[in-house]
PDB file of C-alpha atoms in Angstrom:
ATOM      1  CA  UNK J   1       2.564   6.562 -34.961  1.00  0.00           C
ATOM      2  CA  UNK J   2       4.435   3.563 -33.319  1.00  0.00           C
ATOM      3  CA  UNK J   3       7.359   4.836 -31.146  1.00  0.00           C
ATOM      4  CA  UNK J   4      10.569   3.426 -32.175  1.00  0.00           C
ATOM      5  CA  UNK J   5      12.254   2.544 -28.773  1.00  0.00           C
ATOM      6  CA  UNK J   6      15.728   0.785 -27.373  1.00  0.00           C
ATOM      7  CA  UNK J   7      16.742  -0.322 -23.987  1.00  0.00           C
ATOM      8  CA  UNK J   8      19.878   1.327 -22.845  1.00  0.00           C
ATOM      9  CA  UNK J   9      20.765   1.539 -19.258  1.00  0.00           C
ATOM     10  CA  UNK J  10      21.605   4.630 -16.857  1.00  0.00           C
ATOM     11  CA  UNK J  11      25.529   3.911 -17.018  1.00  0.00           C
ATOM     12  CA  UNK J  12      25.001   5.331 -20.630  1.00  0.00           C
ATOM     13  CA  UNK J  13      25.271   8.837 -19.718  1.00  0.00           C
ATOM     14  CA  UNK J  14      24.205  11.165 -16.603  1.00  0.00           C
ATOM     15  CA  UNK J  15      21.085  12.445 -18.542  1.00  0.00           C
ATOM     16  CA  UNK J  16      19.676   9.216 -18.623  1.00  0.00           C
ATOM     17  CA  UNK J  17      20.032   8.502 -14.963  1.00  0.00           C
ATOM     18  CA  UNK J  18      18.676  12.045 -14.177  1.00  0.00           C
ATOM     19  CA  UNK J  19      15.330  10.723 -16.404  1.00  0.00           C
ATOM     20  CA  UNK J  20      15.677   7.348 -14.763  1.00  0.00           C
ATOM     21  CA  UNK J  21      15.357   8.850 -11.617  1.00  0.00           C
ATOM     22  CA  UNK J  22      12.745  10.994 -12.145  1.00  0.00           C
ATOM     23  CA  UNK J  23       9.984   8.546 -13.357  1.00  0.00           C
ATOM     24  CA  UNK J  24      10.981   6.318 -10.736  1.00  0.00           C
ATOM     25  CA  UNK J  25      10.314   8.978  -8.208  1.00  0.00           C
ATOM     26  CA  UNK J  26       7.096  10.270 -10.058  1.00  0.00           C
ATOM     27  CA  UNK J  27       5.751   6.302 -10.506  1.00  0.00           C
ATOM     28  CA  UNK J  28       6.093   5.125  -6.501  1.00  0.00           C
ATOM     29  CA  UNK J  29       5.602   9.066  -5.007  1.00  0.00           C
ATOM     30  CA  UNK J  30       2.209   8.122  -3.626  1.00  0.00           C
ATOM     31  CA  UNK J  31       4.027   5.271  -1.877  1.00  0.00           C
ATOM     32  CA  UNK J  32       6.992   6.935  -0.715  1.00  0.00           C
ATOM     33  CA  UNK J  33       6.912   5.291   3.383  1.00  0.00           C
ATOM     34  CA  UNK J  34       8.192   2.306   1.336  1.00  0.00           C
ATOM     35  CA  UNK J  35      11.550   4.107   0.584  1.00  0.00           C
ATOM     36  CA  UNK J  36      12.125   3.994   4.268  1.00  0.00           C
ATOM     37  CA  UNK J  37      12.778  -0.105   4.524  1.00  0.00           C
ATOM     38  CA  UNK J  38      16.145  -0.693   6.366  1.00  0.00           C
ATOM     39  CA  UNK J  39      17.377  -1.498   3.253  1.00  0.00           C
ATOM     40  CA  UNK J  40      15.568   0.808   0.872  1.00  0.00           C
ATOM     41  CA  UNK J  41      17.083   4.085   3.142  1.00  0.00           C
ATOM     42  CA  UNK J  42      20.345   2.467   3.743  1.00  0.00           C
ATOM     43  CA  UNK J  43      21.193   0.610   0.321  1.00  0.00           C
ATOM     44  CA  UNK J  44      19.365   1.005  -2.594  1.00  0.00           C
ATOM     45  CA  UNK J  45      20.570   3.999  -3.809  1.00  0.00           C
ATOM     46  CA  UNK J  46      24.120   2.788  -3.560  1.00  0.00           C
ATOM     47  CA  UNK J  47      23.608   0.139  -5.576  1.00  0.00           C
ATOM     48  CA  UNK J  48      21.867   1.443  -8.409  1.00  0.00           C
ATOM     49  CA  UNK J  49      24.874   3.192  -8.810  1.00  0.00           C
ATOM     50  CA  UNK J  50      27.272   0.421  -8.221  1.00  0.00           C
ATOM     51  CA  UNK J  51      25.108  -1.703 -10.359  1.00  0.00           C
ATOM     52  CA  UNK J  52      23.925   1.101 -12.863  1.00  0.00           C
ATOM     53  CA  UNK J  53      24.793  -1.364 -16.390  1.00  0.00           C
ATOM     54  CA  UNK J  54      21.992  -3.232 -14.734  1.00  0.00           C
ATOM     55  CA  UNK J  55      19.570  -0.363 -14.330  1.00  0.00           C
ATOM     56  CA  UNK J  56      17.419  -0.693 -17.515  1.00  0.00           C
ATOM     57  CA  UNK J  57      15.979   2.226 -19.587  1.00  0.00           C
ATOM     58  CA  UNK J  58      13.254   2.062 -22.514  1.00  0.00           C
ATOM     59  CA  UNK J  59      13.828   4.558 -24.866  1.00  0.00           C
ATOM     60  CA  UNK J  60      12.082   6.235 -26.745  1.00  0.00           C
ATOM     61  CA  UNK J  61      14.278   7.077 -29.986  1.00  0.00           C
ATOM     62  CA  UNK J  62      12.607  10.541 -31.044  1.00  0.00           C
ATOM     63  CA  UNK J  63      12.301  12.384 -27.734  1.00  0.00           C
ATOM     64  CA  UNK J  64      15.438   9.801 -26.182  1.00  0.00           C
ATOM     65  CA  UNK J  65      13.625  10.326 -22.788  1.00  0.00           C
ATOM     66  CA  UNK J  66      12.812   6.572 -21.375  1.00  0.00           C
ATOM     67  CA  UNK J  67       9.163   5.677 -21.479  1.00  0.00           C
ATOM     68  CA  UNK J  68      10.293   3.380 -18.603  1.00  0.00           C
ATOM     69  CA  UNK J  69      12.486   1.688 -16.750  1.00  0.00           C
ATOM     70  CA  UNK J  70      13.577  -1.158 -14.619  1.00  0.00           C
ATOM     71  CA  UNK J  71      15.879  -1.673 -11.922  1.00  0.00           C
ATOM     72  CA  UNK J  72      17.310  -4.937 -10.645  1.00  0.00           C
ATOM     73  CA  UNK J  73      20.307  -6.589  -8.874  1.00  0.00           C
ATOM     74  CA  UNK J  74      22.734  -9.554  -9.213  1.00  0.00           C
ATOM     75  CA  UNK J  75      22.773 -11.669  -6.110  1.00  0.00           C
ATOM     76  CA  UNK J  76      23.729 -15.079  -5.155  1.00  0.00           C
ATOM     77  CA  UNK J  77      20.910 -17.633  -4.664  1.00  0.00           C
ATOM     78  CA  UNK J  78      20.245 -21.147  -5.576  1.00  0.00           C
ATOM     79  CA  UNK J  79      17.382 -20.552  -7.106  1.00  0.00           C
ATOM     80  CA  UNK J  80      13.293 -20.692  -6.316  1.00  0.00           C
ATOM     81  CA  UNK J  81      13.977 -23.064  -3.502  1.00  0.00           C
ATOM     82  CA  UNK J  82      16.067 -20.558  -1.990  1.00  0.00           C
ATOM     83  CA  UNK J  83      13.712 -17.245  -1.621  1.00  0.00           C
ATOM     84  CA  UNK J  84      12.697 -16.129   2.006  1.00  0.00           C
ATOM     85  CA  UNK J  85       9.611 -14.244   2.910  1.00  0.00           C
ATOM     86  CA  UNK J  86      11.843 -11.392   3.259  1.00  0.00           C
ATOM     87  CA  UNK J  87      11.865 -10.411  -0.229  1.00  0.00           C
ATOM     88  CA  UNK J  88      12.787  -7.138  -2.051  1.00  0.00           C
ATOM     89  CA  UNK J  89      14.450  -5.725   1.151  1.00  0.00           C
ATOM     90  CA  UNK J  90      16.731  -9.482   1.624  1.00  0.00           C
ATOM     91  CA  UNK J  91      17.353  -9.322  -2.308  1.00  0.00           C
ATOM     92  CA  UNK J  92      18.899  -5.595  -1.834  1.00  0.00           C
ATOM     93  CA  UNK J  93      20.780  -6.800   1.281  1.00  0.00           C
ATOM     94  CA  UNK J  94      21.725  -9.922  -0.211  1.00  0.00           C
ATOM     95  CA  UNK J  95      23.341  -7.657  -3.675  1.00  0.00           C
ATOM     96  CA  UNK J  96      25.183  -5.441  -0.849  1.00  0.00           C
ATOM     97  CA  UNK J  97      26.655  -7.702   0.737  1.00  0.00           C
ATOM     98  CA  UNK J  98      27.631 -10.632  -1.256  1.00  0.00           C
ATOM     99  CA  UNK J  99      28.694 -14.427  -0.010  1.00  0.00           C
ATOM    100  CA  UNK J 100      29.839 -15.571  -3.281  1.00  0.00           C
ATOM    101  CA  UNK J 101      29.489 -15.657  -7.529  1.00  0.00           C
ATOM    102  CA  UNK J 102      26.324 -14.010  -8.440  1.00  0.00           C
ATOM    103  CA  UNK J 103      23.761 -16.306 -10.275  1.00  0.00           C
ATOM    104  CA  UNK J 104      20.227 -14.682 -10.418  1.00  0.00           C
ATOM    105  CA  UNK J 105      19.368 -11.845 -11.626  1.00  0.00           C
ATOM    106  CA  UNK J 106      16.881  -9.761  -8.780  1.00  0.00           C
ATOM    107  CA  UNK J 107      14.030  -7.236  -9.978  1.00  0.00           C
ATOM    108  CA  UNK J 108      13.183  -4.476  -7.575  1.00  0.00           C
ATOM    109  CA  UNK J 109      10.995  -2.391  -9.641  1.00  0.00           C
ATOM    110  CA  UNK J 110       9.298  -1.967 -13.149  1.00  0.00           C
ATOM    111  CA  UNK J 111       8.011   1.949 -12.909  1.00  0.00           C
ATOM    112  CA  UNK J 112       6.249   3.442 -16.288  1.00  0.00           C
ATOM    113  CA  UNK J 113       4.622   6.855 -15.930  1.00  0.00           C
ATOM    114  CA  UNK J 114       0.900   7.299 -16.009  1.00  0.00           C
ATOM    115  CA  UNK J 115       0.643   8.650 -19.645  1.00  0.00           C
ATOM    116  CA  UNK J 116       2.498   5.493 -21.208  1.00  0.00           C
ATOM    117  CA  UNK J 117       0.544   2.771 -19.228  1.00  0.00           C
ATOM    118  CA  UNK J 118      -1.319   0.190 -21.003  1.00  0.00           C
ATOM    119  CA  UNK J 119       0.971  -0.122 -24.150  1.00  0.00           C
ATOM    120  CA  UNK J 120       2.783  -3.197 -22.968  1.00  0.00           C
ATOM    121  CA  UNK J 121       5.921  -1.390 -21.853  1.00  0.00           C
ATOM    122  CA  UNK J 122       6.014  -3.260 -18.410  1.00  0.00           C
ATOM    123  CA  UNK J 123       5.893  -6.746 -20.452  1.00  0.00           C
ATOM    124  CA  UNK J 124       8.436  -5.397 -22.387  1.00  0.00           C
ATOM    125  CA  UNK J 125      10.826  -4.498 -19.421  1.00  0.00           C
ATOM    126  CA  UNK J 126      10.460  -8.008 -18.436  1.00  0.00           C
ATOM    127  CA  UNK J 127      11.626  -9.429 -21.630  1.00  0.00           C
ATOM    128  CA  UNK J 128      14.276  -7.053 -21.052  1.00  0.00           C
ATOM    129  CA  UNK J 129      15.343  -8.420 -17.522  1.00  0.00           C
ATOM    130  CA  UNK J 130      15.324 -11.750 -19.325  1.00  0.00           C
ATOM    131  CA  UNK J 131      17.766 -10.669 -21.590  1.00  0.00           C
ATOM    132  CA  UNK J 132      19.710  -9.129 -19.709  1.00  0.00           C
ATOM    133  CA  UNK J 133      19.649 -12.087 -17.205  1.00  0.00           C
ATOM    134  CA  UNK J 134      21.056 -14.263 -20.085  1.00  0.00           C
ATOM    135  CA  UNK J 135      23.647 -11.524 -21.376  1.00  0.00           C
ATOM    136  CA  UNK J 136      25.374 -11.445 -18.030  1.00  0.00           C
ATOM    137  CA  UNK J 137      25.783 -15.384 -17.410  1.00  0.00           C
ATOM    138  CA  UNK J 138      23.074 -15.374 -15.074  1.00  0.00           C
ATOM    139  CA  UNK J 139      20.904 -18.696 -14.121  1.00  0.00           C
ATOM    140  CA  UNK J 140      17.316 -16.930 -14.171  1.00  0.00           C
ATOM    141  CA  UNK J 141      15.250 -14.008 -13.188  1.00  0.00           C
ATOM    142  CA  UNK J 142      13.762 -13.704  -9.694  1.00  0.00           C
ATOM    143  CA  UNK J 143      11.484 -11.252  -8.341  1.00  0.00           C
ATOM    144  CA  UNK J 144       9.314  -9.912  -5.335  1.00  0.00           C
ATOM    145  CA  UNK J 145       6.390  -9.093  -7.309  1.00  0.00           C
ATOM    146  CA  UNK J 146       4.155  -6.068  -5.584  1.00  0.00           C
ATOM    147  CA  UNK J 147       0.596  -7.404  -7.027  1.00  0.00           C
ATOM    148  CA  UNK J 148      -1.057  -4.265  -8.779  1.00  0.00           C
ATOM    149  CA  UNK J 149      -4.927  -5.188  -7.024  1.00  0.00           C
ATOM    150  CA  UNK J 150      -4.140  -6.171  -3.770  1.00  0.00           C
ATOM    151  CA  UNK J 151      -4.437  -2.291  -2.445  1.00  0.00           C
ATOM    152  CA  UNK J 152      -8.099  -3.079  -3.253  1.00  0.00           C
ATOM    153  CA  UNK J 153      -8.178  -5.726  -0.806  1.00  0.00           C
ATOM    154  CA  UNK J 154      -5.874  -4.919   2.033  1.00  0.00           C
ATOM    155  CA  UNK J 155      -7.745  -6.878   4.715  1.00  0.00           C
ATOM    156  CA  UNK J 156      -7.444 -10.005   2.606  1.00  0.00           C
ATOM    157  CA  UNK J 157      -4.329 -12.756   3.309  1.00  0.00           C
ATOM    158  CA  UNK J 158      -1.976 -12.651   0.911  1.00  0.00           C
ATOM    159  CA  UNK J 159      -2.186 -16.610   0.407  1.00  0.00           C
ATOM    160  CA  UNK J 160      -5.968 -16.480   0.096  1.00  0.00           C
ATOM    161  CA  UNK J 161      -5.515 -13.452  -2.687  1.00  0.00           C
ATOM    162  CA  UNK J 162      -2.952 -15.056  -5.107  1.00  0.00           C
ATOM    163  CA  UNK J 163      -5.341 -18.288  -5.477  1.00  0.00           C
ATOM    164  CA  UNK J 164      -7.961 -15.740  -6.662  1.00  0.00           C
ATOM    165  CA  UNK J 165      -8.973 -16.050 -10.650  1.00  0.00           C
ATOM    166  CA  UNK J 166     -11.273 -13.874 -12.826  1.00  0.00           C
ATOM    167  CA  UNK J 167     -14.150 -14.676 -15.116  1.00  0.00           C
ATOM    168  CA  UNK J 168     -11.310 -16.420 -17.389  1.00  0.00           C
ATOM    169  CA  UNK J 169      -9.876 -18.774 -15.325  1.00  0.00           C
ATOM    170  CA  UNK J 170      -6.547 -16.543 -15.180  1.00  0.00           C
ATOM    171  CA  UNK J 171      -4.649 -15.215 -12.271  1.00  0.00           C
ATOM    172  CA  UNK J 172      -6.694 -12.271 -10.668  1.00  0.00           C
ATOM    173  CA  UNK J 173      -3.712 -10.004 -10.298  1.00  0.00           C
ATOM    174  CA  UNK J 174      -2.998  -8.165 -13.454  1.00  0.00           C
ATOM    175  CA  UNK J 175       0.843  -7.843 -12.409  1.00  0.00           C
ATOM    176  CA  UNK J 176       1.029 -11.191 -11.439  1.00  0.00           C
ATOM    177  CA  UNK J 177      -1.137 -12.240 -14.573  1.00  0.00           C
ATOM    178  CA  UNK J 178       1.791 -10.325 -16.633  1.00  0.00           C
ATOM    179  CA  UNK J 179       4.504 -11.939 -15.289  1.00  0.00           C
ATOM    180  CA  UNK J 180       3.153 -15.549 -15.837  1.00  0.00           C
ATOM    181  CA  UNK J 181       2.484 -14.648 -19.233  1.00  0.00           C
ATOM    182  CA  UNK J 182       5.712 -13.760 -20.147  1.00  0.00           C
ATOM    183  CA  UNK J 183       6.841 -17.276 -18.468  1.00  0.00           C
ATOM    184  CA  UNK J 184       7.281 -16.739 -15.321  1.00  0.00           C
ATOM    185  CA  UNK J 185       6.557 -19.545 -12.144  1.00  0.00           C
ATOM    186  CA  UNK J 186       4.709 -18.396  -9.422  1.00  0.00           C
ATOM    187  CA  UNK J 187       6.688 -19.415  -6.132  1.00  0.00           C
ATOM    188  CA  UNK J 188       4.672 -18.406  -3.406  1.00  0.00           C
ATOM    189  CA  UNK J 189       4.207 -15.229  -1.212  1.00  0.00           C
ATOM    190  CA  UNK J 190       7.264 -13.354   0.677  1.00  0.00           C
ATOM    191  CA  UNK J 191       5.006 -12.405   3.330  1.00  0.00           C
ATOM    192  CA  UNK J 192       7.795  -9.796   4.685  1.00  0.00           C
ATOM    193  CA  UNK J 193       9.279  -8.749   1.490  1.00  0.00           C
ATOM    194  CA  UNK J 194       9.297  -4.779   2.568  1.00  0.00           C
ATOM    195  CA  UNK J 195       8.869  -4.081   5.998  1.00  0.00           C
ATOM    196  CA  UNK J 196       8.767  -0.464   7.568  1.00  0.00           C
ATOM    197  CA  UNK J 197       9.224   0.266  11.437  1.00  0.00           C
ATOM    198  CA  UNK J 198       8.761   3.937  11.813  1.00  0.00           C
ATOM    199  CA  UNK J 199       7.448   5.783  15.018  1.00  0.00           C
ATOM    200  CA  UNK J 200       3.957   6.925  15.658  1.00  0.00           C
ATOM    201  CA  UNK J 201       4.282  10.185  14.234  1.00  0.00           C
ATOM    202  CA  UNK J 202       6.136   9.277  10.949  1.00  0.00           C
ATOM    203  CA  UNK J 203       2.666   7.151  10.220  1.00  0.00           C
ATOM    204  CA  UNK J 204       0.054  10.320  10.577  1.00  0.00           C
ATOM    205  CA  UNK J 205       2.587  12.396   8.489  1.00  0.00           C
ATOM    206  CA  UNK J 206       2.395   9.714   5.579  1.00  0.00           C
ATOM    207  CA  UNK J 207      -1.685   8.730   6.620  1.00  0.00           C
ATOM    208  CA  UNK J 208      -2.629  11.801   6.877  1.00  0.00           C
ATOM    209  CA  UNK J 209      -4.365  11.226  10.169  1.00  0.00           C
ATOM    210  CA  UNK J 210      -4.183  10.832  13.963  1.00  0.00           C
ATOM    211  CA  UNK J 211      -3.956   7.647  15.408  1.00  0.00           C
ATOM    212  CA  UNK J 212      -5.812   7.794  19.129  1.00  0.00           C
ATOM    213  CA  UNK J 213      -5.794   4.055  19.873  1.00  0.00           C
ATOM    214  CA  UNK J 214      -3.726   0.694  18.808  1.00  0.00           C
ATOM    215  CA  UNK J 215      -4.414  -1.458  16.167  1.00  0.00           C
ATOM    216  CA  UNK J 216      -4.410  -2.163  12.287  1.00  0.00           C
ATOM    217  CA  UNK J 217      -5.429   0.522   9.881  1.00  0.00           C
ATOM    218  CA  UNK J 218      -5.622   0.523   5.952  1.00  0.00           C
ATOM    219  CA  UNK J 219      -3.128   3.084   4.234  1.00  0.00           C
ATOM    220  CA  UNK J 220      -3.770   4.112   0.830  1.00  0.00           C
ATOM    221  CA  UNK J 221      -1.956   2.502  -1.674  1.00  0.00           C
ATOM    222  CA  UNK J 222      -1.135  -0.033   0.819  1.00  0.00           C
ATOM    223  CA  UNK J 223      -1.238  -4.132   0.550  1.00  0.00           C
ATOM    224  CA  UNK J 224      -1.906  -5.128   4.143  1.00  0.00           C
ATOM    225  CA  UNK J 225      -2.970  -2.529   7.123  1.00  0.00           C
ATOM    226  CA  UNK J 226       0.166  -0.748   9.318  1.00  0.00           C
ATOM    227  CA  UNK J 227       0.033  -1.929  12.867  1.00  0.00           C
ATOM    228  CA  UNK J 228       0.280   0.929  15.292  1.00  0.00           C
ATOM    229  CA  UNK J 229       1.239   0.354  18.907  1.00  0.00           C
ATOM    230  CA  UNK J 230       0.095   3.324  20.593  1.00  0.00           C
ATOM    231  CA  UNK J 231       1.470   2.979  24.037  1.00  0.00           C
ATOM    232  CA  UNK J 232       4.775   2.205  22.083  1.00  0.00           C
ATOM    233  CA  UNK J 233       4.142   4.989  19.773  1.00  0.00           C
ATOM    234  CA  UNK J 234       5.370   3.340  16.582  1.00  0.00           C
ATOM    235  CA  UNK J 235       3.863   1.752  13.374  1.00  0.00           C
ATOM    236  CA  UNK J 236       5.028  -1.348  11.499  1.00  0.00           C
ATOM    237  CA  UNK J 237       4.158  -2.203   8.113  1.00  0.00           C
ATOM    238  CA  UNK J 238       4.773  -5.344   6.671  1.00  0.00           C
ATOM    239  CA  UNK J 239       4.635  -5.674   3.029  1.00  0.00           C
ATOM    240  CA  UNK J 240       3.787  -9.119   1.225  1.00  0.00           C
ATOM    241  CA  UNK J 241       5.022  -9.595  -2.228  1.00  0.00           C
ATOM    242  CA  UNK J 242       5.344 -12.706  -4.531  1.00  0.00           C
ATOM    243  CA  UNK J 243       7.992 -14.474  -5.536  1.00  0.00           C
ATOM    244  CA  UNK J 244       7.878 -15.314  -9.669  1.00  0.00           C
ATOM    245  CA  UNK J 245      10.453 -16.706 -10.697  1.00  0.00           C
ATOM    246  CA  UNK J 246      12.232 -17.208 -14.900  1.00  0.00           C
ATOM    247  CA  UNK J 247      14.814 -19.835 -15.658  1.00  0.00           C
ATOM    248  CA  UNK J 248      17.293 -18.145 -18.727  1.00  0.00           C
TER     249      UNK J 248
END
């Protein structure tokens, strides 16, 4: 049976935010030292709320519980010449603190839980960012895309691994390989696009393990390796994304 679904958003009504929430939580749990960005902890949550028309829900009619959702932000930008390797945490900074008209459209996150993966939900919360883009007067779409495979390959340069192709000729990436399909322009990496600076202990709490000497060590579900200073007792992580970008 095909599950008849509609895209509402969280301003709709307090039970849908509550949902909302929850499958965002559940979808990025494993990856949770990424909530602690300067601008994750400081901003994010604010302006979901401020922003919450913008906060997009898939619905599924019979159950109306989303199957999954999207969040994004309207910020002021040029357009794909003006993206820095900063990222999602400069497109949350840049919606908090605005310099002028809005006139992109920023997505932060696509999450869909584990049992409705692989039905072309995530394509269809694109289309819905699109739309959304275009209903609100917006220019385009733009968005720090976290590529699905890289955590594979954490040791490999973010400019080497987007050039990568499969048996097909297509883009290696699934996520990436999604997001050009639905028509989006690949821009280039934002090397720094999330970047965590925690100290030593806040890294073996998420790791799991002790860290006895400096240097670069994988984290799982991570993109690149954290960098822990040992003398210094902290940890950086810095976070490459890629910038796709959509013209309305």
């Amino acid at each position: 049976m095909v599950a008849s679904l509609v895209v509402r958003t969280r301003a709709d009504s307090d039970e849908l935010k509550k949902a909302a929430l929850s499958i965002e939580q559940a979808a990025w749990s494993e990856l949770g030292y990424l909530n602690y960005t300067r601008a994750h902890y400081g901003l994010y949550a604010d302006l979901l709320n401020q922003y919450a028309d913008y906060q997009l829900c898939l619905v599924d009619e019979e159950t109306n519980y989303p199957v999954a959702v999207a969040n994004c932000v309207p910020v002021t930008c040029s357009g794909p010449d003006d993206l820095p390797p900063e990222g999602w945490d400069w497109l949350v900074e840049t919606a908090a603190r605005p310099t002028g008209p809005h006139t992109m459209l920023g997505a932060l996150a696509i999450s869909v839980p584990t049992i409705h993966r692989s039905k072309g939900y995530a394509r269809k919360m694109i289309r819905a960012l699109l739309d959304l883009a275009e209903e609100k007067g917006l220019h385009g779409l733009v968005a720090p895309v976290r590529p699905s495979a890289k955590a594979i390959h954490p040791w490999v340069a973010i400019d080497d691994y987007i050039t990568w192709t499969d048996g097909n000729g297509q883009t290696y990436d699934p996520w990436i390989r999604s997001h050009l399909s639905c028509g989006g322009k690949l821009i280039g990496p934002c090397e720094r696009s999330m970047v965590v600076h925690e100290p030593l202990a806040f890294w073996e709490n998420w790791s799991k393990q002790t860290y006895d000497r400096s240097g670069s060590y994988a984290l799982e579900g991570g993109l690149v390796p954290v960098s822990i200073d040992v003398e210094r007792r902290t940890g950086r992580y810095e976070e490459p994304n890629v910038w796709v970008a959509y013209a309305c």
